[in-house]
Amino acid sequence: MELTPDLLKTLYRYLVTTRTLENRVATICQSQNANDPLIVGKGYLSAGQEAISVGAAHALRQGDWLAVGHRDMGAHLVRGITPQEIFAQYFCRATSLTQGRDENIHFGCTDKKILGFISHMGASACVANGLAAAMKYRGDPNFVLTTFGDGASSQGIVHESLNYAAVFKLPVVFIINNNGYAISTPVQEQFAVKNLADRAAGYGISGILVDGNDVVAVYQNALKARDHVLAGKGPVLMECKTMRMCGHGTHDSAGYVPRDEIEAWEKRDPLLLMKEQLVKEIDFTEEADKKLSLEVNELIEAAWQAAAKASGPRAEDLLTGVYTEGNLSDVNFRGRSRML
Amino acid sequence: MVEMTYGGAIRQALFTAMAADDDVYVFGEDVAKFGGVFGITKGLYEKFGPKRVKNTPLSEGAIIGEAIGAALYGLKPVAEIQFSDFITTAMSPLIDVAANYHYRNNASLPLVIRMPSGGGMRIGNFHSKCLEAWFYHVPGLKIVVPSTPRDAKGMLLAAIKDPDPVLFLEQKKLYYTVKEEVEEEYFEIPLGFARTVRAGSDLTLVTYGAMVGLGLEASQEASKQGISVEVIDLRTLTPLDEATLKTSLAKTHRAILLHEAVKRGGVGGDIASLLMENCFEDLAAPLLRVGAEFCPVPAAPALEDAYLPSVEKVLAAIDRVMKY
Ligand SMILES: Cc1ncc(C[n+]2csc(CCOP(=O)(O)OP(=O)(O)O)c2C)c(N)n1
């Protein structure tokens, strides 16, 4: 895929939108009334690592599936989840993707081919395999992209899933966003290999190491990985190195991260890097950047205010939807079109 | 005696146990310098150092595996599972290895697994479940569910001394919300004994964990209607203190089982059956259960409130039993 000016600008716009949306989540968390909070629970932000989610999701085509982690706001936006839907989710509104039954980043959207988020770290990897196996079964020319953190990569299910995908040559791209920390635990207390991509050899699959702050590099490598898995050459393990530039959640000030580590990474902010590239390579100016910020800001302001107006779920609906109504042949699969 | 929160009492117990016995050590995700996500292990790392307070990779299965092996070797491991919900990823070592080890191999596994459990905090299904019925069904595991700071401290110290695998289900909602005066020095509250929290003569309300407070509230309401409710805090589910329950039922002849876990398939159903089998002649009315509704734990406040047991639901059950 050619890197047209439009594509570069689109990537940047998603980075800015993700950052703006999540900054708004953070400010609401800080300023809200504790007795009647707008945001239920905490915010989990992707500050500093937006490029992984945005870049990787751009490699998806319509029939492909996405199995997200908890720092994939960018991928949700790229896949077409709207900021208003995201705020409705954060506010636990009845109109949210989980009907207010779950909160913050604990959602997905089957119609948009996003696996409902699984909080048990790493567990999405095994489901990604299932989706990929079904694609292969049907002969569909699609693949599954799944992302998770360095911490999640310690889970047994991740190792099992990589091995399983390798054996069946499943069209799955496993992306590890190695952002330095799992809550407070630094990577050196999480694993002893230098690069997580090196693990690929142990499963007999391809591993790629990518700069996770370079959205174009992530995008291009994800495309390469997509071609690889669709050519039947087996799954790919792609490690994107980055840094979590915030606490684990909005309640965590990340006091355990050394100051100089943060300062070093601040210089490599993915938004900054991308902007520099735009200015250097195409006709992008400071002015255009300001205009974009204003536009995105307005969009986000309108989104959260509209979501705040929606009503919450009703207690009467507590027990609806635990099971599917009707039998399988009655179920309206909507966008899933025989996807089950 | 000093005033301690429920969470503070657990931390105190860990300090006390580690100071008393070099074989006790603590490990789990983020438990070292960070002090655990609920702050329960705060200060342990500074006092006891990296050998005895250890962060682990994000691997519950491996954590339980270490606990089993270390216990077999003679240490007294205390593992933390960050949220009880995540124990599901470690079920095989726990159920297939730890639980039946003594029975099959005649060797003890003195390990403790601390797990923040339960809901009411608006943090959704992945972080709020009460899974004790899963473990209650498995012979060989001991299950402790303390409801007060004093019990939390005394029973954690007893659990660490216990020769068998103990699941210590901390009620995370209570961590910073309940306080009481607790002895500063070492003391144990033996496992397997219930506590009568409030004496009564008309009906026995059997409960445990975060529901003890709710049960007390309901019993106070009931007393305004002239109904005298005896509230029993089970404190441990395995071993179960059947004797205290039988004695109470011989006096009140009626009982309600209350727990936060989903009612269907819960511990309450089993205890109700057990009481029917063993107190057959004493019973003046059928037993009723009150528990959470049969759906995943929802996050929206209105939904979670409707999901959880409430004073009203307990009072309705009391009314029904008393009118029988
Ligand atoms: C199986 C499991 N254990 C524990 C947790 C609690 N927990 C939530 S996020 C997290 C750290 C995740 O770290 P990582 O995978 O590196 O992702 P990051 O937050 O850095 O993006 C932990 C331990 C969990 N969600 N799942």
XYZ file of C-alpha atoms and ligand atoms in Angstrom:
690
model
C 0.000 0.000 0.000
C 1.402 3.339 -1.062
C 2.012 5.951 1.598
C -0.033 8.746 0.046
C -0.231 12.146 1.751
C -3.862 11.404 2.518
C -3.016 8.160 4.257
C -0.301 9.838 6.303
C -2.673 12.576 7.336
C -5.341 10.037 8.217
C -2.919 8.160 10.463
C -2.037 11.405 12.200
C -5.685 12.380 12.597
C -6.399 9.075 14.372
C -3.435 9.600 16.657
C -4.687 13.057 17.569
C -8.268 11.856 18.008
C -7.195 9.023 20.290
C -5.066 11.330 22.428
C -7.759 13.998 22.631
C -10.481 11.529 23.533
C -8.392 9.886 26.239
C -7.236 13.221 27.638
C -10.894 14.071 28.018
C -11.487 10.795 29.852
C -8.620 11.687 32.191
C -9.921 15.181 32.925
C -13.426 13.893 33.583
C -11.993 11.310 35.985
C -10.063 14.018 37.821
C -12.890 16.508 38.084
C -16.021 14.427 38.494
C -18.260 14.267 41.534
C -17.239 11.180 43.503
C -20.786 10.603 44.740
C -22.344 10.732 41.318
C -19.526 10.066 38.904
C -19.956 10.427 35.173
C -17.300 7.840 34.472
C -18.008 4.579 36.257
C -14.765 2.943 37.385
C -11.437 4.195 36.098
C -9.961 5.310 32.791
C -7.359 3.140 31.048
C -5.417 5.224 28.582
C -2.991 4.500 25.769
C -0.939 7.700 26.030
C 2.423 7.209 24.318
C 1.503 4.031 22.514
C -1.333 5.157 20.261
C 0.771 4.476 17.181
C 0.616 0.711 17.692
C -3.130 0.547 17.810
C -3.732 3.086 15.058
C -1.033 1.748 12.736
C -1.927 -1.910 13.158
C -5.670 -1.385 12.750
C -4.995 0.318 9.438
C -3.775 -2.991 8.075
C -7.235 -4.503 8.538
C -9.624 -4.963 5.649
C -13.344 -5.338 5.945
C -13.579 -9.060 6.605
C -10.666 -9.132 9.023
C -11.162 -9.380 12.763
C -9.627 -7.497 15.624
C -9.104 -8.908 19.113
C -8.167 -5.888 21.177
C -6.275 -5.303 24.375
C -7.046 -2.626 26.937
C -4.907 0.052 25.299
C -6.419 -0.069 21.843
C -8.604 3.021 21.720
C -6.961 3.941 18.419
C -7.931 0.628 16.844
C -11.540 1.019 17.978
C -11.693 4.425 16.319
C -10.095 3.148 13.118
C -12.630 0.315 13.027
C -15.452 2.829 13.207
C -16.491 2.888 16.859
C -17.540 6.493 17.449
C -16.260 8.734 20.244
C -19.839 9.047 21.449
C -20.132 5.273 21.745
C -16.893 5.231 23.699
C -18.054 7.890 26.131
C -21.399 6.120 26.516
C -19.373 3.029 27.455
C -17.296 5.018 29.941
C -20.477 6.510 31.418
C -22.241 3.091 31.546
C -25.173 4.397 29.535
C -27.912 2.139 28.215
C -26.863 3.231 24.714
C -23.324 1.945 25.142
C -21.930 -1.061 23.338
C -22.418 -3.152 26.471
C -25.763 -1.563 27.397
C -24.139 -0.246 30.569
C -23.420 -3.773 31.708
C -19.692 -3.243 31.472
C -17.558 -0.170 31.697
C -14.591 1.777 30.277
C -12.516 -0.264 27.828
C -14.333 -3.539 28.524
C -16.198 -3.735 25.247
C -16.072 -4.926 21.670
C -18.487 -4.936 18.777
C -19.306 -8.107 16.920
C -20.889 -6.192 14.037
C -17.623 -4.369 13.479
C -15.676 -7.601 13.904
C -14.080 -6.624 17.190
C -13.944 -9.404 19.750
C -15.545 -8.305 23.037
C -12.653 -7.411 25.332
C -11.514 -10.118 27.728
C -10.055 -8.765 30.943
C -8.172 -11.957 31.707
C -4.849 -10.952 30.221
C -3.858 -12.831 27.096
C -7.086 -14.790 26.796
C -8.047 -13.060 23.557
C -5.163 -14.834 21.828
C -6.903 -18.212 21.984
C -10.154 -16.778 20.653
C -8.269 -15.049 17.848
C -7.108 -18.520 16.857
C -10.698 -19.698 16.701
C -11.733 -16.872 14.432
C -8.726 -17.548 12.222
C -9.430 -21.272 12.130
C -12.968 -20.485 10.971
C -11.662 -18.181 8.245
C -9.424 -20.950 7.064
C -12.256 -23.457 7.280
C -14.450 -21.300 5.062
C -11.603 -20.402 2.736
C -12.086 -16.692 3.422
C -9.109 -14.478 2.522
C -9.007 -12.800 5.919
C -6.919 -12.690 9.045
C -7.142 -11.807 12.731
C -5.120 -9.150 14.470
C -4.760 -9.480 18.205
C -2.868 -7.248 20.592
C -1.819 -7.579 24.216
C 0.845 -6.281 26.563
C 4.236 -7.522 27.702
C 2.648 -8.611 30.966
C -0.072 -10.557 29.211
C 2.610 -12.359 27.234
C 3.549 -14.179 30.456
C 0.235 -16.008 30.530
C 0.194 -19.689 29.709
C -2.690 -19.192 27.331
C -0.558 -16.876 25.191
C 2.182 -19.489 24.850
C -0.400 -22.153 24.124
C -2.110 -19.985 21.541
C 1.129 -19.141 19.726
C 2.036 -22.779 19.535
C -1.429 -23.793 18.421
C -1.577 -21.107 15.737
C 1.852 -22.201 14.521
C 0.827 -25.848 14.207
C -2.292 -25.014 12.203
C -0.630 -22.139 10.307
C -3.511 -19.907 11.319
C -3.820 -16.436 9.817
C -3.233 -14.533 13.046
C -0.930 -11.606 13.710
C -0.093 -11.409 17.406
C 1.066 -7.946 18.398
C 2.712 -7.403 21.744
C 2.716 -3.790 22.824
C 5.803 -3.845 24.986
C 5.260 -0.640 26.917
C 7.783 -1.163 29.686
C 5.401 -1.888 32.532
C 2.596 -4.201 33.576
C 0.906 -2.060 36.215
C 4.022 -1.423 38.368
C 6.103 -4.357 37.208
C 8.883 -3.447 34.779
C 9.654 -5.736 31.865
C 12.869 -7.035 33.405
C 10.755 -8.595 36.163
C 8.355 -9.973 33.596
C 10.642 -11.923 31.230
C 14.330 -12.658 30.697
C 14.530 -12.519 26.901
C 15.820 -9.320 25.360
C 13.111 -9.023 22.762
C 9.737 -10.673 22.992
C 9.839 -11.084 19.216
C 12.700 -13.542 19.801
C 10.199 -15.961 21.260
C 8.804 -16.548 17.773
C 11.674 -18.914 17.013
C 10.557 -21.167 19.832
C 7.225 -21.677 18.132
C 8.675 -21.979 14.646
C 7.028 -18.788 13.403
C 8.155 -15.373 12.164
C 8.929 -12.643 14.658
C 9.246 -8.947 13.872
C 10.565 -6.169 16.071
C 9.059 -2.744 15.393
C 9.395 0.771 16.776
C 6.024 1.118 18.460
C 6.157 4.914 18.428
C 6.432 5.098 14.654
C 2.918 4.756 13.297
C 4.080 4.280 9.722
C 6.485 1.523 10.718
C 3.749 -0.240 12.645
C 1.361 0.072 9.719
C 3.838 -1.209 7.152
C 4.948 -4.120 9.279
C 1.366 -5.054 10.076
C 0.634 -5.113 6.331
C 3.681 -7.272 5.759
C 2.528 -9.586 8.509
C -0.947 -9.698 7.005
C 0.456 -10.765 3.632
C 2.573 -13.387 5.359
C -0.267 -15.001 7.279
C -2.623 -14.845 4.288
C -0.033 -16.562 2.136
C -0.421 -19.521 4.501
C 3.045 -19.110 5.987
C 1.780 -19.289 9.551
C 1.157 -16.704 12.263
C 3.421 -13.760 13.010
C 4.572 -12.480 16.376
C 5.200 -8.759 16.171
C 6.681 -6.896 19.104
C 6.190 -3.131 19.174
C 8.451 -1.414 21.678
C 6.976 1.647 23.296
C 6.348 3.258 26.664
C 3.206 3.733 28.727
C 3.255 7.505 29.339
C 0.648 7.421 32.092
C -0.308 5.305 35.065
C -1.917 1.909 34.610
C -5.251 3.678 35.057
C -6.375 7.190 35.875
C -6.070 6.333 39.584
C -2.345 5.538 39.266
C 0.244 8.332 39.223
C 2.999 5.926 38.062
C 5.355 7.075 40.810
C 7.308 3.852 40.280
C 8.543 4.979 36.842
C 11.896 6.819 36.956
C 11.593 10.414 35.792
C 14.448 10.189 33.257
C 12.782 7.209 31.621
C 9.683 9.285 31.009
C 11.677 12.263 29.775
C 13.569 10.142 27.274
C 10.348 8.769 25.855
C 8.596 12.133 25.797
C 10.979 13.139 23.034
C 9.692 10.198 21.044
C 5.987 10.905 21.477
C 4.298 9.205 18.518
C 2.219 12.297 17.760
C 5.314 14.436 17.692
C 7.205 12.006 15.458
C 4.336 11.784 13.014
C 3.847 15.510 12.880
C 7.524 16.019 12.144
C 7.284 13.512 9.330
C 4.221 15.241 7.881
C 5.874 18.628 7.978
C 9.005 17.249 6.381
C 7.412 15.107 3.692
C 4.160 16.764 2.671
C 2.537 20.180 2.714
C 1.564 20.039 6.366
C 1.965 23.218 8.409
C 1.639 24.301 12.021
C -1.518 26.019 10.951
C -2.993 22.848 9.531
C -2.088 21.145 12.784
C -3.904 23.761 14.854
C -6.942 23.446 12.636
C -6.929 19.700 13.072
C -6.678 20.038 16.864
C -9.617 22.401 16.935
C -11.733 20.148 14.771
C -10.941 17.066 16.808
C -11.527 18.923 20.050
C -14.964 19.993 18.928
C -15.803 16.469 17.880
C -14.757 15.078 21.263
C -16.550 17.780 23.242
C -19.769 17.166 21.346
C -19.376 13.411 21.775
C -18.991 13.348 25.527
C -21.731 15.835 26.108
C -24.156 13.892 23.943
C -23.212 10.650 25.692
C -23.701 12.274 29.095
C -27.286 13.119 28.177
C -28.211 9.506 27.462
C -29.912 7.590 30.252
C -28.503 4.706 32.216
C -29.706 1.105 32.012
C -32.890 0.193 33.881
C -32.824 -2.207 36.790
C -35.788 -4.050 35.190
C -33.500 -5.127 32.376
C -31.000 -6.794 34.703
C -31.922 -10.336 33.755
C -32.589 -9.863 30.053
C -30.030 -11.116 27.610
C -28.228 -13.609 29.812
C -29.166 -16.081 27.096
C -30.024 -15.605 23.449
C -33.714 -15.453 22.689
C -34.981 -18.072 20.250
C -32.951 -20.851 18.681
C -29.928 -20.574 16.451
C -31.787 -20.494 13.170
C -33.964 -17.612 14.466
C -31.058 -15.446 15.456
C -30.515 -12.407 13.325
C -26.805 -12.370 12.703
C -26.845 -8.809 11.402
C -23.388 -7.854 10.152
C -21.972 -11.195 11.119
C -23.374 -12.913 8.017
C -22.797 -16.557 8.808
C -19.800 -15.548 10.889
C -20.749 -17.768 13.817
C -5.446 -2.714 70.793
C -5.329 -0.293 67.896
C -7.934 0.663 65.360
C -7.348 -1.120 62.071
C -9.134 -1.215 58.780
C -9.911 -4.598 57.300
C -7.130 -4.084 54.760
C -4.769 -2.767 57.423
C -5.418 -5.811 59.598
C -4.449 -8.104 56.748
C -1.257 -6.122 56.207
C -0.533 -6.324 59.944
C -1.000 -10.083 59.835
C 1.518 -10.379 57.003
C 4.064 -8.263 58.901
C 3.527 -10.312 62.040
C 3.731 -13.686 60.329
C 6.854 -12.770 58.374
C 8.575 -11.362 61.438
C 7.763 -14.505 63.407
C 8.793 -17.056 60.809
C 11.500 -16.839 58.127
C 9.738 -19.496 56.106
C 6.819 -17.197 55.361
C 7.203 -15.248 52.147
C 4.907 -13.252 49.913
C 4.649 -13.091 46.142
C 2.275 -12.089 43.368
C 1.697 -9.441 40.740
C 2.813 -5.939 41.858
C 3.099 -6.919 45.535
C 6.672 -5.651 46.065
C 7.511 -1.916 46.003
C 4.093 -1.015 44.651
C 2.422 -2.763 47.598
C -0.232 -4.536 45.534
C -3.067 -2.882 43.649
C -5.083 -2.556 46.856
C -2.056 -1.485 48.891
C -2.281 -4.499 51.187
C 1.390 -5.483 50.927
C 2.664 -1.896 51.255
C 5.837 -1.655 53.333
C 6.582 -5.385 53.333
C 9.238 -5.055 50.641
C 11.047 -2.288 52.530
C 11.018 -4.337 55.714
C 11.729 -7.839 54.439
C 13.508 -7.278 51.128
C 13.306 -8.796 47.665
C 13.817 -12.413 48.701
C 10.702 -12.493 50.829
C 8.485 -10.065 48.936
C 8.555 -10.766 45.265
C 6.812 -9.466 42.168
C 5.963 -12.217 39.746
C 5.291 -12.229 36.034
C 1.625 -11.981 35.134
C 1.109 -15.746 35.425
C -1.434 -17.021 37.928
C -0.848 -20.649 36.967
C 2.857 -20.270 37.662
C 2.163 -18.424 40.916
C 0.005 -21.267 42.235
C 2.613 -23.720 40.985
C 5.305 -21.952 42.993
C 3.087 -21.988 46.072
C 2.588 -25.735 45.786
C 6.246 -26.517 45.227
C 7.500 -24.188 47.938
C 5.007 -25.582 50.444
C 6.081 -29.097 49.572
C 9.669 -28.091 50.227
C 8.731 -26.824 53.679
C 8.233 -23.090 53.238
C 5.012 -21.246 54.029
C 4.209 -19.377 50.832
C 1.550 -16.655 50.804
C 0.566 -15.898 47.234
C -1.596 -13.002 46.125
C -3.963 -13.312 43.184
C -4.629 -9.712 42.202
C -8.387 -10.209 41.812
C -10.063 -13.496 42.704
C -11.590 -13.484 39.218
C -8.174 -14.276 37.732
C -7.773 -17.530 39.653
C -9.728 -19.124 36.824
C -6.522 -19.081 34.781
C -4.855 -21.239 37.452
C -7.562 -23.772 38.142
C -5.605 -26.846 37.163
C -2.712 -26.544 39.617
C -5.121 -25.494 42.334
C -7.812 -28.111 41.827
C -5.874 -30.964 40.287
C -2.706 -30.689 42.338
C -3.069 -28.677 45.545
C -6.510 -29.809 46.623
C -5.961 -33.556 46.573
C -2.270 -33.664 47.357
C -2.499 -34.675 50.984
C -5.132 -37.322 50.378
C -3.149 -38.984 47.627
C 0.421 -38.414 48.767
C 0.141 -38.030 52.521
C 2.143 -34.805 52.499
C 1.027 -31.356 53.614
C 0.879 -28.230 51.490
C 0.872 -25.300 53.936
C 0.111 -22.581 51.404
C -2.156 -19.559 51.497
C -3.688 -17.864 48.494
C -5.012 -14.387 49.195
C -7.629 -13.172 46.759
C -9.626 -9.933 46.810
C -13.145 -11.066 46.049
C -16.615 -9.679 45.526
C -18.446 -6.693 44.139
C -20.326 -3.560 44.991
C -17.543 -1.400 43.608
C -18.887 -0.754 40.090
C -15.979 -2.515 38.457
C -17.855 -5.016 36.368
C -17.897 -8.722 35.818
C -14.164 -9.343 35.395
C -13.356 -7.798 38.772
C -16.312 -8.490 41.067
C -17.269 -12.140 41.088
C -17.672 -14.338 44.151
C -16.384 -17.723 43.061
C -16.275 -19.547 46.400
C -18.815 -22.167 45.345
C -16.292 -23.465 42.800
C -13.796 -24.177 45.557
C -16.364 -25.272 48.124
C -17.143 -28.150 45.782
C -13.561 -29.383 45.930
C -12.421 -31.559 48.853
C -8.999 -30.619 50.190
C -9.142 -26.836 50.036
C -9.932 -24.691 53.062
C -11.914 -21.530 52.416
C -11.749 -18.516 54.694
C -13.993 -15.482 54.169
C -13.400 -13.003 56.999
C -15.871 -10.185 57.560
C -14.133 -8.064 60.214
C -10.624 -6.663 60.689
C -10.044 -8.807 63.781
C -11.126 -11.970 62.017
C -9.062 -11.027 58.978
C -5.895 -10.716 61.046
C -6.441 -13.688 63.338
C -7.588 -16.004 60.610
C -4.827 -15.063 58.182
C -2.303 -15.901 60.890
C -4.085 -19.206 61.471
C -4.204 -19.850 57.730
C -0.450 -19.341 57.392
C 0.098 -21.895 60.188
C -2.414 -24.304 58.690
C -0.923 -27.437 57.092
C -3.372 -27.412 54.160
C -3.975 -25.137 51.159
C -6.102 -22.219 52.311
C -7.966 -19.851 50.029
C -8.262 -16.558 51.829
C -11.097 -14.639 50.174
C -10.632 -11.027 51.155
C -13.710 -8.890 50.729
C -12.298 -5.998 48.758
C -15.260 -3.780 49.472
C -14.370 -3.942 53.161
C -10.664 -3.084 52.773
C -11.062 0.583 53.613
C -14.675 0.764 54.757
C -14.696 -1.191 58.026
C -12.518 -0.571 61.073
C -12.289 -1.912 64.588
C -9.931 -2.280 67.512
C -7.605 -5.214 66.978
C -4.813 -6.689 69.124
C -1.416 -5.561 67.889
C 0.383 -8.714 68.922
C 0.295 -12.160 67.333
C -2.963 -14.053 67.778
C -4.796 -16.716 65.851
C -8.464 -17.310 65.295
C -8.804 -21.001 64.553
C -10.315 -21.991 61.228
C -13.592 -23.887 61.198
C -15.536 -21.958 63.809
C -18.470 -19.698 63.068
C -19.265 -16.662 65.175
C -22.674 -15.662 66.428
C -22.688 -11.973 65.637
C -26.092 -11.306 67.106
C -28.180 -13.596 69.279
C -31.828 -14.147 68.415
C -34.667 -16.590 68.965
C -37.007 -16.541 65.944
C -34.822 -17.179 62.939
C -31.179 -17.883 62.100
C -29.591 -15.822 59.360
C -26.534 -17.703 58.158
C -24.106 -15.575 56.201
C -20.434 -14.711 55.631
C -18.073 -12.175 54.147
C -19.310 -8.838 52.902
C -22.904 -9.871 53.583
C -22.506 -10.010 57.363
C -23.017 -6.238 57.588
C -26.089 -6.449 55.388
C -27.473 -9.317 57.468
C -27.022 -7.297 60.640
C -28.782 -4.339 59.107
C -31.699 -6.511 58.069
C -31.885 -8.131 61.497
C -32.082 -4.701 63.127
C -34.924 -3.790 60.799
C -36.668 -7.066 61.570
C -36.392 -6.441 65.289
C -38.514 -3.317 64.802
C -41.258 -5.694 63.698
C -40.683 -7.834 66.744
C -38.728 -10.572 64.940
C -35.609 -11.709 66.742
C -32.964 -12.773 64.216
C -29.799 -14.627 65.160
C -26.978 -13.710 62.776
C -24.209 -16.235 62.261
C -21.010 -15.377 60.419
C -19.617 -18.638 59.061
C -16.086 -17.209 58.673
C -14.880 -20.421 57.036
C -16.835 -22.384 54.461
C -14.529 -25.385 54.582
C -14.288 -26.640 57.264
C -17.909 -25.756 57.939
C -19.005 -25.251 61.525
C -22.080 -27.468 61.413
C -22.316 -27.653 65.217
C -22.966 -23.935 65.667
C -25.609 -24.030 62.962
C -27.356 -27.040 64.496
C -27.376 -25.458 67.950
C -28.850 -22.272 66.562
C -31.521 -24.072 64.578
C -32.535 -26.141 67.582
C -33.350 -22.797 69.198
C -34.862 -20.795 66.326
C -36.283 -23.565 64.081
C -36.012 -21.345 61.028
C -33.141 -20.257 58.807
C -32.182 -18.126 55.848
C -28.910 -18.468 53.945
C -27.505 -15.195 52.666
C -24.484 -14.702 50.412
C -23.208 -12.227 47.859
C -22.427 -14.901 45.278
C -25.052 -15.781 42.710
C -27.806 -17.706 44.494
C -28.051 -20.496 41.918
C -25.535 -23.230 42.596
C -24.164 -21.301 45.543
C -22.841 -22.379 48.906
C -26.169 -21.411 50.504
C -28.016 -24.110 48.624
C -25.684 -26.762 49.913
C -25.786 -25.555 53.504
C -29.599 -25.408 53.328
C -29.687 -29.037 52.196
C -27.249 -30.017 54.875
C -29.415 -28.391 57.544
C -32.531 -30.033 56.188
C -30.826 -33.412 56.310
C -29.409 -32.933 59.790
C -31.964 -30.738 61.568
C -35.028 -32.305 59.992
C -37.080 -32.485 63.168
C -36.082 -29.038 64.377
C -37.380 -27.161 61.368
C -40.606 -25.197 61.581
C -40.366 -23.773 58.064
C -38.569 -24.462 54.788
C -35.197 -22.746 54.435
C -34.774 -19.833 52.042
C -31.740 -18.495 50.232
C -30.866 -14.922 49.383
C -28.045 -14.317 46.929
C -27.179 -12.347 43.833
C -29.349 -12.624 40.749
C -28.449 -15.150 38.076
C -26.548 -12.976 35.634
C -22.970 -11.760 35.186
C -22.031 -8.913 37.550
C -23.052 -5.677 35.811
C -21.131 -2.411 36.168
C -23.772 0.336 35.979
C -24.684 1.335 39.554
C -28.425 0.817 39.027
C -27.788 -2.659 37.650
C -25.254 -3.722 40.240
C -27.590 -2.629 43.021
C -30.401 -4.665 41.492
C -28.048 -7.617 41.103
C -26.728 -7.743 44.664
C -28.649 -8.903 47.737
C -30.246 -6.007 49.612
C -31.787 -5.392 53.014
C -35.188 -5.436 51.308
C -34.573 -8.835 49.763
C -33.477 -10.247 53.120
C -36.485 -8.736 54.878
C -38.815 -10.202 52.269
C -37.291 -13.629 52.895
C -37.604 -13.195 56.658
C -41.231 -12.216 56.228
C -41.937 -15.245 54.079
C -40.307 -17.675 56.478
C -41.989 -16.150 59.528
C -45.409 -16.297 57.876
C -45.064 -19.957 56.941
C -5.032 -13.050 34.194
C -4.990 -11.667 34.756
N -4.285 -11.423 35.875
C -4.239 -10.189 36.401
C -4.905 -9.159 35.820
C -4.873 -7.760 36.425
N -4.193 -6.846 35.512
C -4.879 -6.016 34.697
S -3.895 -5.178 33.650
C -2.504 -5.898 34.288
C -1.176 -5.549 33.712
C -1.160 -5.749 32.233
O 0.110 -5.497 31.728
P 0.427 -5.626 30.199
O -0.125 -6.893 29.657
O 1.866 -5.391 30.004
O -0.429 -4.465 29.544
P -0.311 -2.902 29.778
O -1.254 -2.572 30.900
O 1.094 -2.568 30.078
O -0.772 -2.310 28.493
C -2.836 -6.789 35.319
C -1.859 -7.542 36.111
C -5.656 -9.463 34.654
N -6.385 -8.521 34.025
N -5.670 -10.704 34.145
